PDB file of C-alpha atoms (C1' of nucleotides) in Angstrom:
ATOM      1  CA  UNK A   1     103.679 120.679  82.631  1.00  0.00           C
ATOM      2  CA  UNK A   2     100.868 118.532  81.342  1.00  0.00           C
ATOM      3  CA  UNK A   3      98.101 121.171  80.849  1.00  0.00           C
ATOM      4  CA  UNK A   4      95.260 118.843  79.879  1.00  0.00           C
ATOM      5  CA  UNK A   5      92.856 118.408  82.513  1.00  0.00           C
ATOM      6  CA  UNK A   6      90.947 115.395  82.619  1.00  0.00           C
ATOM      7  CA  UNK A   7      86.719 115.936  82.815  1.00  0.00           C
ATOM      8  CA  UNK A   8      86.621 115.800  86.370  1.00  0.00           C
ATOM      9  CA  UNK A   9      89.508 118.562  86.712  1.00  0.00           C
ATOM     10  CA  UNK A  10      87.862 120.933  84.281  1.00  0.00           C
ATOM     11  CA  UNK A  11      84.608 120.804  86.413  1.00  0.00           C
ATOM     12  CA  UNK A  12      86.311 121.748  89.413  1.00  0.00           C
ATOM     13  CA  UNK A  13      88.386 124.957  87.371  1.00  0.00           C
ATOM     14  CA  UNK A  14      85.227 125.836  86.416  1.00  0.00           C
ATOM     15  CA  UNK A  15      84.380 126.369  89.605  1.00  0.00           C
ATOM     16  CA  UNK A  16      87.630 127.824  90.730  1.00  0.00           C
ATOM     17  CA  UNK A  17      87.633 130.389  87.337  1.00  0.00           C
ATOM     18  CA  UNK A  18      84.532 131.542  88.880  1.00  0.00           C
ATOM     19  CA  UNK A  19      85.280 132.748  91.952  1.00  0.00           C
ATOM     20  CA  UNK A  20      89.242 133.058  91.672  1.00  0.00           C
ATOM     21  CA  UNK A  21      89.917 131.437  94.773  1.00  0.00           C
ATOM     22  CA  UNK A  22      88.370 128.577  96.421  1.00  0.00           C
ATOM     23  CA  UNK A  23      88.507 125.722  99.434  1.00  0.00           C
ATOM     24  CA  UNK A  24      87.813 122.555  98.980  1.00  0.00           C
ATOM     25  CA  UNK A  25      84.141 122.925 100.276  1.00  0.00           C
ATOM     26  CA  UNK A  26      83.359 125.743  98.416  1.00  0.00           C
ATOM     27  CA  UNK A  27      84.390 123.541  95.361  1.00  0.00           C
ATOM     28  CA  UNK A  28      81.901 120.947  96.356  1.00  0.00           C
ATOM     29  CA  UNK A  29      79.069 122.715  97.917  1.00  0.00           C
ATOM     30  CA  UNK A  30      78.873 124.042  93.683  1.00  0.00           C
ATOM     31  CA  UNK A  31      79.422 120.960  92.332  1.00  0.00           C
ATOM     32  CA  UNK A  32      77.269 119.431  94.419  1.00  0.00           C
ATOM     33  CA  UNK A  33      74.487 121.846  92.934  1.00  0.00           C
ATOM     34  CA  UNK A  34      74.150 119.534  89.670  1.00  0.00           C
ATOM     35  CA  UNK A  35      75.889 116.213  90.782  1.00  0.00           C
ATOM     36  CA  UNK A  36      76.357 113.622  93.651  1.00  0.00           C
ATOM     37  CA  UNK A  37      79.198 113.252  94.985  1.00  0.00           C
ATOM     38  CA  UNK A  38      81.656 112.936  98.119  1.00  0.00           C
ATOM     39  CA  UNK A  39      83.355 115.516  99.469  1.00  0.00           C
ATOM     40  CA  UNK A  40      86.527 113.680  99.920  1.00  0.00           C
ATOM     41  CA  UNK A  41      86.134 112.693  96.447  1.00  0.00           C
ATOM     42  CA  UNK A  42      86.390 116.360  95.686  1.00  0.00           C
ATOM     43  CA  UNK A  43      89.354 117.135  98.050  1.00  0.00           C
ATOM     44  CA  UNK A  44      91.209 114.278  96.386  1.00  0.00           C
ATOM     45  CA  UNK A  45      90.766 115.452  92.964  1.00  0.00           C
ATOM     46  CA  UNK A  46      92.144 119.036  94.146  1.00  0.00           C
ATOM     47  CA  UNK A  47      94.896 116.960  96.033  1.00  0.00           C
ATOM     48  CA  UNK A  48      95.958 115.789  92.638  1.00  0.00           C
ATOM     49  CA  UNK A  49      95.210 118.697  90.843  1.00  0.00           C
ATOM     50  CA  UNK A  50      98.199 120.505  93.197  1.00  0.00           C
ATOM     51  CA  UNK A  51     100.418 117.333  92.414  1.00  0.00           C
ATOM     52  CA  UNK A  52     100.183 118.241  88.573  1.00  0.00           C
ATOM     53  CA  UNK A  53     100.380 121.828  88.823  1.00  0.00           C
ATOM     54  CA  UNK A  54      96.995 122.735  87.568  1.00  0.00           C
ATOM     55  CA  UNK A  55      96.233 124.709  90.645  1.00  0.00           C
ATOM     56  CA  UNK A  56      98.661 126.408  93.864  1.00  0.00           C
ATOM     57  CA  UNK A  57      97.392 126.646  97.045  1.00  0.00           C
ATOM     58  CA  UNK A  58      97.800 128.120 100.472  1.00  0.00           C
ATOM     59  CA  UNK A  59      97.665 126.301 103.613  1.00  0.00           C
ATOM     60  CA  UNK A  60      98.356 128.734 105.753  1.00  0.00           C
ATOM     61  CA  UNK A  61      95.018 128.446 107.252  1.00  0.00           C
ATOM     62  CA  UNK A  62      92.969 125.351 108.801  1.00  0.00           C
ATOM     63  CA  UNK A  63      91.183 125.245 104.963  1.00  0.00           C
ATOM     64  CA  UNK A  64      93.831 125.713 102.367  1.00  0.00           C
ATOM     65  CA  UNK A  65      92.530 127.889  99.749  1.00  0.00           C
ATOM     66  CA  UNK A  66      93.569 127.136  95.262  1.00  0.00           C
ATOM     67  CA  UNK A  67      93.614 128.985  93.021  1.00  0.00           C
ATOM     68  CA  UNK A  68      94.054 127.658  89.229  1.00  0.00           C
ATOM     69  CA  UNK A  69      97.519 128.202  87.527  1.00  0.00           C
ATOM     70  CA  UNK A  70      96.132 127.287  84.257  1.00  0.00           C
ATOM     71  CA  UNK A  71      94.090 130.166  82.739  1.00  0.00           C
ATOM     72  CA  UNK A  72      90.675 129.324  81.201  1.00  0.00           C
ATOM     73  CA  UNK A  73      91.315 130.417  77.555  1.00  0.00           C
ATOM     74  CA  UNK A  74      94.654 127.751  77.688  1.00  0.00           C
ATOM     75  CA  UNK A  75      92.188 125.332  78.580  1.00  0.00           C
ATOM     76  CA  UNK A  76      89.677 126.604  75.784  1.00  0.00           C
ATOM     77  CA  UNK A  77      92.858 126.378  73.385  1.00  0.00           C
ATOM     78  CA  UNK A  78      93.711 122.981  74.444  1.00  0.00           C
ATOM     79  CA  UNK A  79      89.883 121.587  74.196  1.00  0.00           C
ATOM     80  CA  UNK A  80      89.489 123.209  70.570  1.00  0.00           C
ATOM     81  CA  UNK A  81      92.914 121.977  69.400  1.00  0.00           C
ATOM     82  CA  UNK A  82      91.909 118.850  70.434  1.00  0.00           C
ATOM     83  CA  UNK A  83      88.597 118.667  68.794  1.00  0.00           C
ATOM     84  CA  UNK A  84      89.503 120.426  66.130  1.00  0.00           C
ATOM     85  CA  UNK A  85      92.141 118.036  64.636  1.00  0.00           C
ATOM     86  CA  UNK A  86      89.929 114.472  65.822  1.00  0.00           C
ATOM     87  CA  UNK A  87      86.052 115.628  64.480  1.00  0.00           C
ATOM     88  CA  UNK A  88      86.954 118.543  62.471  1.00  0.00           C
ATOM     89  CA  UNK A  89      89.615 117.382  60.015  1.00  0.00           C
ATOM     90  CA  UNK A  90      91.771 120.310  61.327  1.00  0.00           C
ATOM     91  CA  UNK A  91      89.345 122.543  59.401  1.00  0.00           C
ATOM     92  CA  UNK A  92      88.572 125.779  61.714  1.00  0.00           C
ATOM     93  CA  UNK A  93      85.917 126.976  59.413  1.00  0.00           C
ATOM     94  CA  UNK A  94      84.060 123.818  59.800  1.00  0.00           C
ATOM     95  CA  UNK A  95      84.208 124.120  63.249  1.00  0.00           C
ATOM     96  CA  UNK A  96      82.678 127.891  63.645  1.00  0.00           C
ATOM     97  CA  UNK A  97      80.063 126.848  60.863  1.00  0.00           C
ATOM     98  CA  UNK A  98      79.092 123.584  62.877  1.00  0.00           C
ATOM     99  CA  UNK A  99      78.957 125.570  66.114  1.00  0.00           C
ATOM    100  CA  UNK A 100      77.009 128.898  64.386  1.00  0.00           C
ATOM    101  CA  UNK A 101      74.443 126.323  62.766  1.00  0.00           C
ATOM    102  CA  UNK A 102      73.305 124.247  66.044  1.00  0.00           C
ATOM    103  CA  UNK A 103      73.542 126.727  68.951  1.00  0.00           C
ATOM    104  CA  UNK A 104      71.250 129.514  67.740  1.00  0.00           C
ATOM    105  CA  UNK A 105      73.712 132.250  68.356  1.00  0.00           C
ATOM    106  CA  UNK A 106      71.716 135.359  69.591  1.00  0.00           C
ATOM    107  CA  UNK A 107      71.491 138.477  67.186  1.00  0.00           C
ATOM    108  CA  UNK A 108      74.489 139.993  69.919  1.00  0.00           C
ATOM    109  CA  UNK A 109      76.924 136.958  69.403  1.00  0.00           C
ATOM    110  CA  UNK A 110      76.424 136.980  65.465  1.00  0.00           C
ATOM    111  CA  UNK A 111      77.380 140.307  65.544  1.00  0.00           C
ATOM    112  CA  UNK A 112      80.262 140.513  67.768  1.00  0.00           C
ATOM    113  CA  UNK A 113      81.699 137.943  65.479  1.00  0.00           C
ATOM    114  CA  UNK A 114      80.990 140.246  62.177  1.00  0.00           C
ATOM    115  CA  UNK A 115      83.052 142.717  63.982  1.00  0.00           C
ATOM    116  CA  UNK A 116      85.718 140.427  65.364  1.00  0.00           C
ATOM    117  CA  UNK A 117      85.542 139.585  61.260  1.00  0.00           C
ATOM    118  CA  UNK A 118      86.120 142.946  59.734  1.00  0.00           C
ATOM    119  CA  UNK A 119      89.744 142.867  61.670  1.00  0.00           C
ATOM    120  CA  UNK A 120      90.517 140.517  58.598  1.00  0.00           C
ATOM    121  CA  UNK A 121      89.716 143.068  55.667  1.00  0.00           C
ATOM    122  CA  UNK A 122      92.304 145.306  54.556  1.00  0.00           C
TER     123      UNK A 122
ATOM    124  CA  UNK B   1      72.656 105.171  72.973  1.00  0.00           C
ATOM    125  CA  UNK B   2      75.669 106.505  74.636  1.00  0.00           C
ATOM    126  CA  UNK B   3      76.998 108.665  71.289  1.00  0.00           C
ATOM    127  CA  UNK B   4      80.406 109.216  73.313  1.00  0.00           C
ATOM    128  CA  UNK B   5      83.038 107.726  71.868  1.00  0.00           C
ATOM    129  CA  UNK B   6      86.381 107.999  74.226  1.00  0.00           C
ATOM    130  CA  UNK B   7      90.048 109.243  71.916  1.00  0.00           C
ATOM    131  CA  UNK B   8      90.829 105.756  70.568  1.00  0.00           C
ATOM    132  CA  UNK B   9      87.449 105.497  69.235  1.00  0.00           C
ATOM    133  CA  UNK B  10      87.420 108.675  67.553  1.00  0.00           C
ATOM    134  CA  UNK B  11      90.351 107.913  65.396  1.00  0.00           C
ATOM    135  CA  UNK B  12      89.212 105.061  63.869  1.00  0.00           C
ATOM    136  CA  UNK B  13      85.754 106.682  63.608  1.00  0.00           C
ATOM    137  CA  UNK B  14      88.213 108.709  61.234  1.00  0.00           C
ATOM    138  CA  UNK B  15      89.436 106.384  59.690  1.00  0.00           C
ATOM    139  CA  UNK B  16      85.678 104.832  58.505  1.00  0.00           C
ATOM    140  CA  UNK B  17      84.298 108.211  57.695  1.00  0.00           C
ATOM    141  CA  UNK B  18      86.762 108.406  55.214  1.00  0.00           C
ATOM    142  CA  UNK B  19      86.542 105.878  53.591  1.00  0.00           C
ATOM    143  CA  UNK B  20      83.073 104.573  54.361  1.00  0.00           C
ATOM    144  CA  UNK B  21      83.195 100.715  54.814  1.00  0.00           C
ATOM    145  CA  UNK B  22      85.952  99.327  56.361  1.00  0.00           C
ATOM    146  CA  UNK B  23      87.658  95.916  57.434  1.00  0.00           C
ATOM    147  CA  UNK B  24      89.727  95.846  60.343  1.00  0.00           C
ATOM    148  CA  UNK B  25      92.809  95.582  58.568  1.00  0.00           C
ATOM    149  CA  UNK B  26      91.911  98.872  56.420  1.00  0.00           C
ATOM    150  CA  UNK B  27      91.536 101.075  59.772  1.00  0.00           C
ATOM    151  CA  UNK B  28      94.749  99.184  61.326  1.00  0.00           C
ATOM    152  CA  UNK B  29      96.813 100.124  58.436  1.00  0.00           C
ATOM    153  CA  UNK B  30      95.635 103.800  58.544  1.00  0.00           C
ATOM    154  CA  UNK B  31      96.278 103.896  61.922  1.00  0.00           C
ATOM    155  CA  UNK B  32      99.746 102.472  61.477  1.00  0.00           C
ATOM    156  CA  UNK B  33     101.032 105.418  59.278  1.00  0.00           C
ATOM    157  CA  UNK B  34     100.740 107.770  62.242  1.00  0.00           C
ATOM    158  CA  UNK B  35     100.890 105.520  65.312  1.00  0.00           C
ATOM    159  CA  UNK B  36     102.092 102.212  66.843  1.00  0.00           C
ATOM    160  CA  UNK B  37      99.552  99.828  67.789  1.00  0.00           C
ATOM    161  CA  UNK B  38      99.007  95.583  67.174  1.00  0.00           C
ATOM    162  CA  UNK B  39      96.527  94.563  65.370  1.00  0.00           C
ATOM    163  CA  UNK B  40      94.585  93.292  67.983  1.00  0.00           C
ATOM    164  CA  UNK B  41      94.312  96.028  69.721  1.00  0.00           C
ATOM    165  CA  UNK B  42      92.066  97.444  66.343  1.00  0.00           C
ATOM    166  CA  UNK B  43      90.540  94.540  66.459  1.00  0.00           C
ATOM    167  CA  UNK B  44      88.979  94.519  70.203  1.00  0.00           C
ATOM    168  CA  UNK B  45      88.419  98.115  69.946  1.00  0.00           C
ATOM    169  CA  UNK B  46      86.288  98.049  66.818  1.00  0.00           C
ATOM    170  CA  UNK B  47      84.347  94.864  68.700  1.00  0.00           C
ATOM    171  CA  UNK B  48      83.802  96.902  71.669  1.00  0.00           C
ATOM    172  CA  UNK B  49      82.231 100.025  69.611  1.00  0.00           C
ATOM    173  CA  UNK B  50      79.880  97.634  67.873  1.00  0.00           C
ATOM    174  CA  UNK B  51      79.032  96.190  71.285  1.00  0.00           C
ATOM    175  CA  UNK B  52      78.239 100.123  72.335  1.00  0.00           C
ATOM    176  CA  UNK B  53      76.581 100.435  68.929  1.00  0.00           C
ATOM    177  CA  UNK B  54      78.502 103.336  67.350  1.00  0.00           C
ATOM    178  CA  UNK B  55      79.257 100.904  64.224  1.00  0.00           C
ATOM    179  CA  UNK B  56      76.899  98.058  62.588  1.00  0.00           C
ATOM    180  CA  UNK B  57      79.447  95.347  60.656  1.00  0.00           C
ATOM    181  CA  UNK B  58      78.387  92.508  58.161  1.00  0.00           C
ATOM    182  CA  UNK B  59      80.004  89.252  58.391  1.00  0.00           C
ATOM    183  CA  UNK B  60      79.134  87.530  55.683  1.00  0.00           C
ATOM    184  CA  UNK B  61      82.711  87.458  54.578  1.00  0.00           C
ATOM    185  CA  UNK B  62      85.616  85.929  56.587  1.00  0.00           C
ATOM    186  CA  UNK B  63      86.867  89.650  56.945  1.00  0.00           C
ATOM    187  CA  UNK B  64      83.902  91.774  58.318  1.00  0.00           C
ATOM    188  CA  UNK B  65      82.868  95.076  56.935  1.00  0.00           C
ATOM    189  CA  UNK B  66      82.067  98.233  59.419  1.00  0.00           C
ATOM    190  CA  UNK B  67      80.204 101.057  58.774  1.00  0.00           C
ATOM    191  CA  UNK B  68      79.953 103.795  61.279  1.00  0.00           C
ATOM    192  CA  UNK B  69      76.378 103.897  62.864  1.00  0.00           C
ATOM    193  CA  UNK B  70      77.229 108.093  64.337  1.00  0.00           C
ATOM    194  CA  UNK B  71      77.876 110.588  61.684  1.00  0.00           C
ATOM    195  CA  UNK B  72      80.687 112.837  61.597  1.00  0.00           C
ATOM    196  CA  UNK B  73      78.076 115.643  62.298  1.00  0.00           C
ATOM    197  CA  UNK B  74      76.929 113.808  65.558  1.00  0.00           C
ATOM    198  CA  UNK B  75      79.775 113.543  66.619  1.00  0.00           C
ATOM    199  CA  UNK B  76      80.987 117.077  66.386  1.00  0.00           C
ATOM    200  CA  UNK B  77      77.761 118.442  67.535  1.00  0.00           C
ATOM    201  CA  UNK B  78      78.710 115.990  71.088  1.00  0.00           C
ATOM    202  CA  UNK B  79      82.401 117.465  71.043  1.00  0.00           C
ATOM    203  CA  UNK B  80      81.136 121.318  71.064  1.00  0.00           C
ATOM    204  CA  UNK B  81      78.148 120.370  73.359  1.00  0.00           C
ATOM    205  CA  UNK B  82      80.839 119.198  75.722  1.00  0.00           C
ATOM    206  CA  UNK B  83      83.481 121.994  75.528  1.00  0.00           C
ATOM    207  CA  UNK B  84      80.891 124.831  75.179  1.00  0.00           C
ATOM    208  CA  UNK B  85      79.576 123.908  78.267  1.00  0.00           C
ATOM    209  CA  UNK B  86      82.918 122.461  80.524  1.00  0.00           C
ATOM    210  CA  UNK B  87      85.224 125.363  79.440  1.00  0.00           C
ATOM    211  CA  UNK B  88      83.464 128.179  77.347  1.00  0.00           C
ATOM    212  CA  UNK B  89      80.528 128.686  79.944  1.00  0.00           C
ATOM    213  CA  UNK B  90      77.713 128.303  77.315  1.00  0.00           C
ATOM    214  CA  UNK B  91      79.014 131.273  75.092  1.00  0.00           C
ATOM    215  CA  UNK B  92      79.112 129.829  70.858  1.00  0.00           C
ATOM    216  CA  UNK B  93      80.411 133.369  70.372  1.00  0.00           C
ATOM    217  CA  UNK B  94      83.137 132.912  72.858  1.00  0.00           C
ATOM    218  CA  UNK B  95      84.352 129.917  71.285  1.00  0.00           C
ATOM    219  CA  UNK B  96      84.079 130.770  67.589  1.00  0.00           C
ATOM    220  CA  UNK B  97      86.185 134.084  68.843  1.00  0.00           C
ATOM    221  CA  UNK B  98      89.231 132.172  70.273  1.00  0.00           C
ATOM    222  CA  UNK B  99      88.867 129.498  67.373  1.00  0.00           C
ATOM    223  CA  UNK B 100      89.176 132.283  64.997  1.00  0.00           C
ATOM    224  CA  UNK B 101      91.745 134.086  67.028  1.00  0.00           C
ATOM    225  CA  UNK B 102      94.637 131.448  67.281  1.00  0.00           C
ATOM    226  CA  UNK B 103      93.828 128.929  64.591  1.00  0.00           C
ATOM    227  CA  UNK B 104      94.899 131.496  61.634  1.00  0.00           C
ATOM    228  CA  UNK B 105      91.948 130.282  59.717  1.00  0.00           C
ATOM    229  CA  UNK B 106      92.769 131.076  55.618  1.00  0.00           C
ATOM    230  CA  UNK B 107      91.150 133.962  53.974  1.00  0.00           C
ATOM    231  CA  UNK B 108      89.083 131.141  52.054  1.00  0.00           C
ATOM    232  CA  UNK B 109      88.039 129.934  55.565  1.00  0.00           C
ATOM    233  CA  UNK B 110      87.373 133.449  56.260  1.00  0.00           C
ATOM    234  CA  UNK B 111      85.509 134.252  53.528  1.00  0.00           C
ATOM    235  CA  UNK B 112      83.077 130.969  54.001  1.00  0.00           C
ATOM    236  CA  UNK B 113      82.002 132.094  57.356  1.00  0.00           C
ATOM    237  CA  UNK B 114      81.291 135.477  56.244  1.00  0.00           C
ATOM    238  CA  UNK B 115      79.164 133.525  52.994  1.00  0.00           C
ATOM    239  CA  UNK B 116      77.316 132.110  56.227  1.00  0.00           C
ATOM    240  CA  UNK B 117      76.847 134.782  58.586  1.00  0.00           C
ATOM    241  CA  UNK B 118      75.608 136.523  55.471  1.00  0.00           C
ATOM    242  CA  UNK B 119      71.984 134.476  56.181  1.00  0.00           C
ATOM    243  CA  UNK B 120      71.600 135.908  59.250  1.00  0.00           C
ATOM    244  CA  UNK B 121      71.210 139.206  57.506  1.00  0.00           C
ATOM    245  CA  UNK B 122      67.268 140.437  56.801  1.00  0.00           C
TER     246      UNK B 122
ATOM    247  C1'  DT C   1      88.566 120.024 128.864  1.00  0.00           C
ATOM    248  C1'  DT C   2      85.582 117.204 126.614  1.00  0.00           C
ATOM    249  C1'  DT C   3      82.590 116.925 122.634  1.00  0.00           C
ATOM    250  C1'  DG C   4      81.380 117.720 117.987  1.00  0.00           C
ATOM    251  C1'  DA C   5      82.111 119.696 113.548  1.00  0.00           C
ATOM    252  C1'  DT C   6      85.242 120.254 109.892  1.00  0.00           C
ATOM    253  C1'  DA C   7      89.961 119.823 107.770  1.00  0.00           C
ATOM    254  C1'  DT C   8      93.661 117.217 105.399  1.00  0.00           C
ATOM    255  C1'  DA C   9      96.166 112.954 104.128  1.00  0.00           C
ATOM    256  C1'  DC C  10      96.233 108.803 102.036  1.00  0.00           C
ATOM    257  C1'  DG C  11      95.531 104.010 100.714  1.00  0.00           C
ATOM    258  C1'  DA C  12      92.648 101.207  98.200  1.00  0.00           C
ATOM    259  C1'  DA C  13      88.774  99.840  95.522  1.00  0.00           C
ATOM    260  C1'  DA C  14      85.944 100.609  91.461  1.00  0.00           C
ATOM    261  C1'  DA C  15      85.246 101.973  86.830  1.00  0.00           C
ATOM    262  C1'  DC C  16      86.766 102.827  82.486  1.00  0.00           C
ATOM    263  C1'  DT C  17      90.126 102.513  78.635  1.00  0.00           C
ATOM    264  C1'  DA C  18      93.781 100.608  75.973  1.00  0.00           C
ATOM    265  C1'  DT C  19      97.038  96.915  74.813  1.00  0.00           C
ATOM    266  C1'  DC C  20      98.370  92.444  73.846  1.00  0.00           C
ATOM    267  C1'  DG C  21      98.936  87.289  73.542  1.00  0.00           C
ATOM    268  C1'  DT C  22      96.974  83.097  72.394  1.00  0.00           C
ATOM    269  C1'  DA C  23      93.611  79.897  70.583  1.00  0.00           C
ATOM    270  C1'  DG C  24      91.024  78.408  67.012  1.00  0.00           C
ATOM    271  C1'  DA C  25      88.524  79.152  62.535  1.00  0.00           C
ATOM    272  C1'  DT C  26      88.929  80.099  57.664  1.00  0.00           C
ATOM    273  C1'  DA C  27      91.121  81.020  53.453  1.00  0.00           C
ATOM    274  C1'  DT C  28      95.233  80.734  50.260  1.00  0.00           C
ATOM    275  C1'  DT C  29      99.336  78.894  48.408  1.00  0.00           C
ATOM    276  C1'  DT C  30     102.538  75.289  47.343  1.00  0.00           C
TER     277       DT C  30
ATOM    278  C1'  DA D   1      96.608  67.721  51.572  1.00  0.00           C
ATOM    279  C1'  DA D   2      99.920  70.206  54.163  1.00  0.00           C
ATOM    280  C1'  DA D   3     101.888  74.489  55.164  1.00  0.00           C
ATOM    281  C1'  DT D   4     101.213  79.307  55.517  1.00  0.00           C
ATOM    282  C1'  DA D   5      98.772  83.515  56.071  1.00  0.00           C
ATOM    283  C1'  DT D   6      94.926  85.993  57.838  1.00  0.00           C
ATOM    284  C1'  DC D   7      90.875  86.432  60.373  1.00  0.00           C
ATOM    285  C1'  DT D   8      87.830  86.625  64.760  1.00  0.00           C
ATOM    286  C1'  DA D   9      87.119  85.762  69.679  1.00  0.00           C
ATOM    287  C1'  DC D  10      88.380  86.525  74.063  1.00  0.00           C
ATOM    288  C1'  DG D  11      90.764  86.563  78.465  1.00  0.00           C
ATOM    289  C1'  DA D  12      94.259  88.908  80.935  1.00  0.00           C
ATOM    290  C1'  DT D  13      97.058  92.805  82.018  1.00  0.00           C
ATOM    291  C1'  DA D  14      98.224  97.557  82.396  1.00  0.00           C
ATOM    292  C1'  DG D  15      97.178 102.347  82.725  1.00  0.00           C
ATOM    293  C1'  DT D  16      94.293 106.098  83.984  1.00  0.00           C
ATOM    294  C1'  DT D  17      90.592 108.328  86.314  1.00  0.00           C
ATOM    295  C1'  DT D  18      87.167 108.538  89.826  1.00  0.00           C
ATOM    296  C1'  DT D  19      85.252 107.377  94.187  1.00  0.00           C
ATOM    297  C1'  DC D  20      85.304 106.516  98.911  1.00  0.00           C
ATOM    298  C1'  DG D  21      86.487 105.004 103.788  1.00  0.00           C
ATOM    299  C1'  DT D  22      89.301 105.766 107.572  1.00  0.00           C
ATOM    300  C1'  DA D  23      92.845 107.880 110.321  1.00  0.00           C
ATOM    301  C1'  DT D  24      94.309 111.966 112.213  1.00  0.00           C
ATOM    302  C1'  DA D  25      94.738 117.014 113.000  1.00  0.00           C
ATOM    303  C1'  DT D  26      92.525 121.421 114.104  1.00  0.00           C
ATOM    304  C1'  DC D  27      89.183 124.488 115.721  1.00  0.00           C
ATOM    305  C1'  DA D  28      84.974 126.054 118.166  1.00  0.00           C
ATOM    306  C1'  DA D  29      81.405 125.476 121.385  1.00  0.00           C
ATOM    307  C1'  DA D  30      79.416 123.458 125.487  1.00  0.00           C
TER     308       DA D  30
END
DNA sequence: TTTGATATACGAAAACTATCGTAGATATTT
DNA sequence: AAATATCTACGATAGTTTTCGTATATCAAA
């Protein structure tokens, strides 16, 4: 399996990871919340998606109805792999400090990672 | 300015933040050491990222000299933009949690984020 | 049962990216 | 100066991803 959705793909899991099990319309009716686009573009792009084993679906019914075979925290994994070894010079530490520095993590986030933290002293 | 560079662009991006000015024939032969690719195909790509404007070259000599025109930073900041939003629904915690979790960051890795979360302290 | 709305299937175009070959300019070596 | 090596420019091809139109099936309402 190829596990590396392209842009397009991950937009639609999104949507899927959401609300665990979707149709084809109610894929588009959210995407079409922040974008323009066709709805046969959509259905295409979940056609495919089934073709490559990114999602399963169940036609029983009129509207078939996917759901997403690869989790969202493989996807996560794959995306910070990625990035991680082209911009960050495989350094992880560069990565969290980058991210902790820009995106004004809330008093609640900085703390959840001091505890995740203290798993590492002995 | 578009400030996305696609894959291809990112590793020679690489390959001139390293080592700050390059010719063509510098980034080709970095590239070479991991990957298969003509020279050409350097060649055009490098032409086409000055055309987007993510480098600046002088060509006073016969062999032109690149410098990158995005930094490093910019570029990482676009890269966790993107995945923070398309896979880690907007949470910097989130991701600095799984990044931490599988990437088996070093207890000198460790240690530097805890230096940094230490500002966040009043 | 006819009409209209909504589905899927699917081919094909469009857009973007990567790869390469060839031509011609410029420098270097013999 | 001629031969050789190295460079840029650039068109063409191939590969991938995205978009869309059209045909056809299915269901519900008039």
């Amino acid at each position: 399996m190829d596990l590396k959705p392209t842009e397009s793909e991950l937009e639609i899991l999104q949507v899927i990871w959401k609300k665990g099990q979707c149709s084809v319309r109610d894929v588009h009716e959210e995407l079409a919340k922040n974008k323009e686009a066709g709805y046969t573009t959509t259905l295409k792009l979940m056609q495919i998606m089934h073709e490559k084993g990114l999602v399963e679906r169940n036609t029983d019914a009129k509207s078939h109805l996917y759901k997403a075979l690869i989790t969202r925290e493989q996807a996560q994994q794959g995306a910070l792999d990625k990035i991680i070894s082209t911009v960050f010079k495989g350094s992880t530490s560069d990565l969290v400090i980058q991210a902790l520095g820009q995106h004004r993590a809330s008093k609640d986030e900085i703390d959840a990672i001091k505890d995740y933290l203290k798993q590492f002293d002995k």
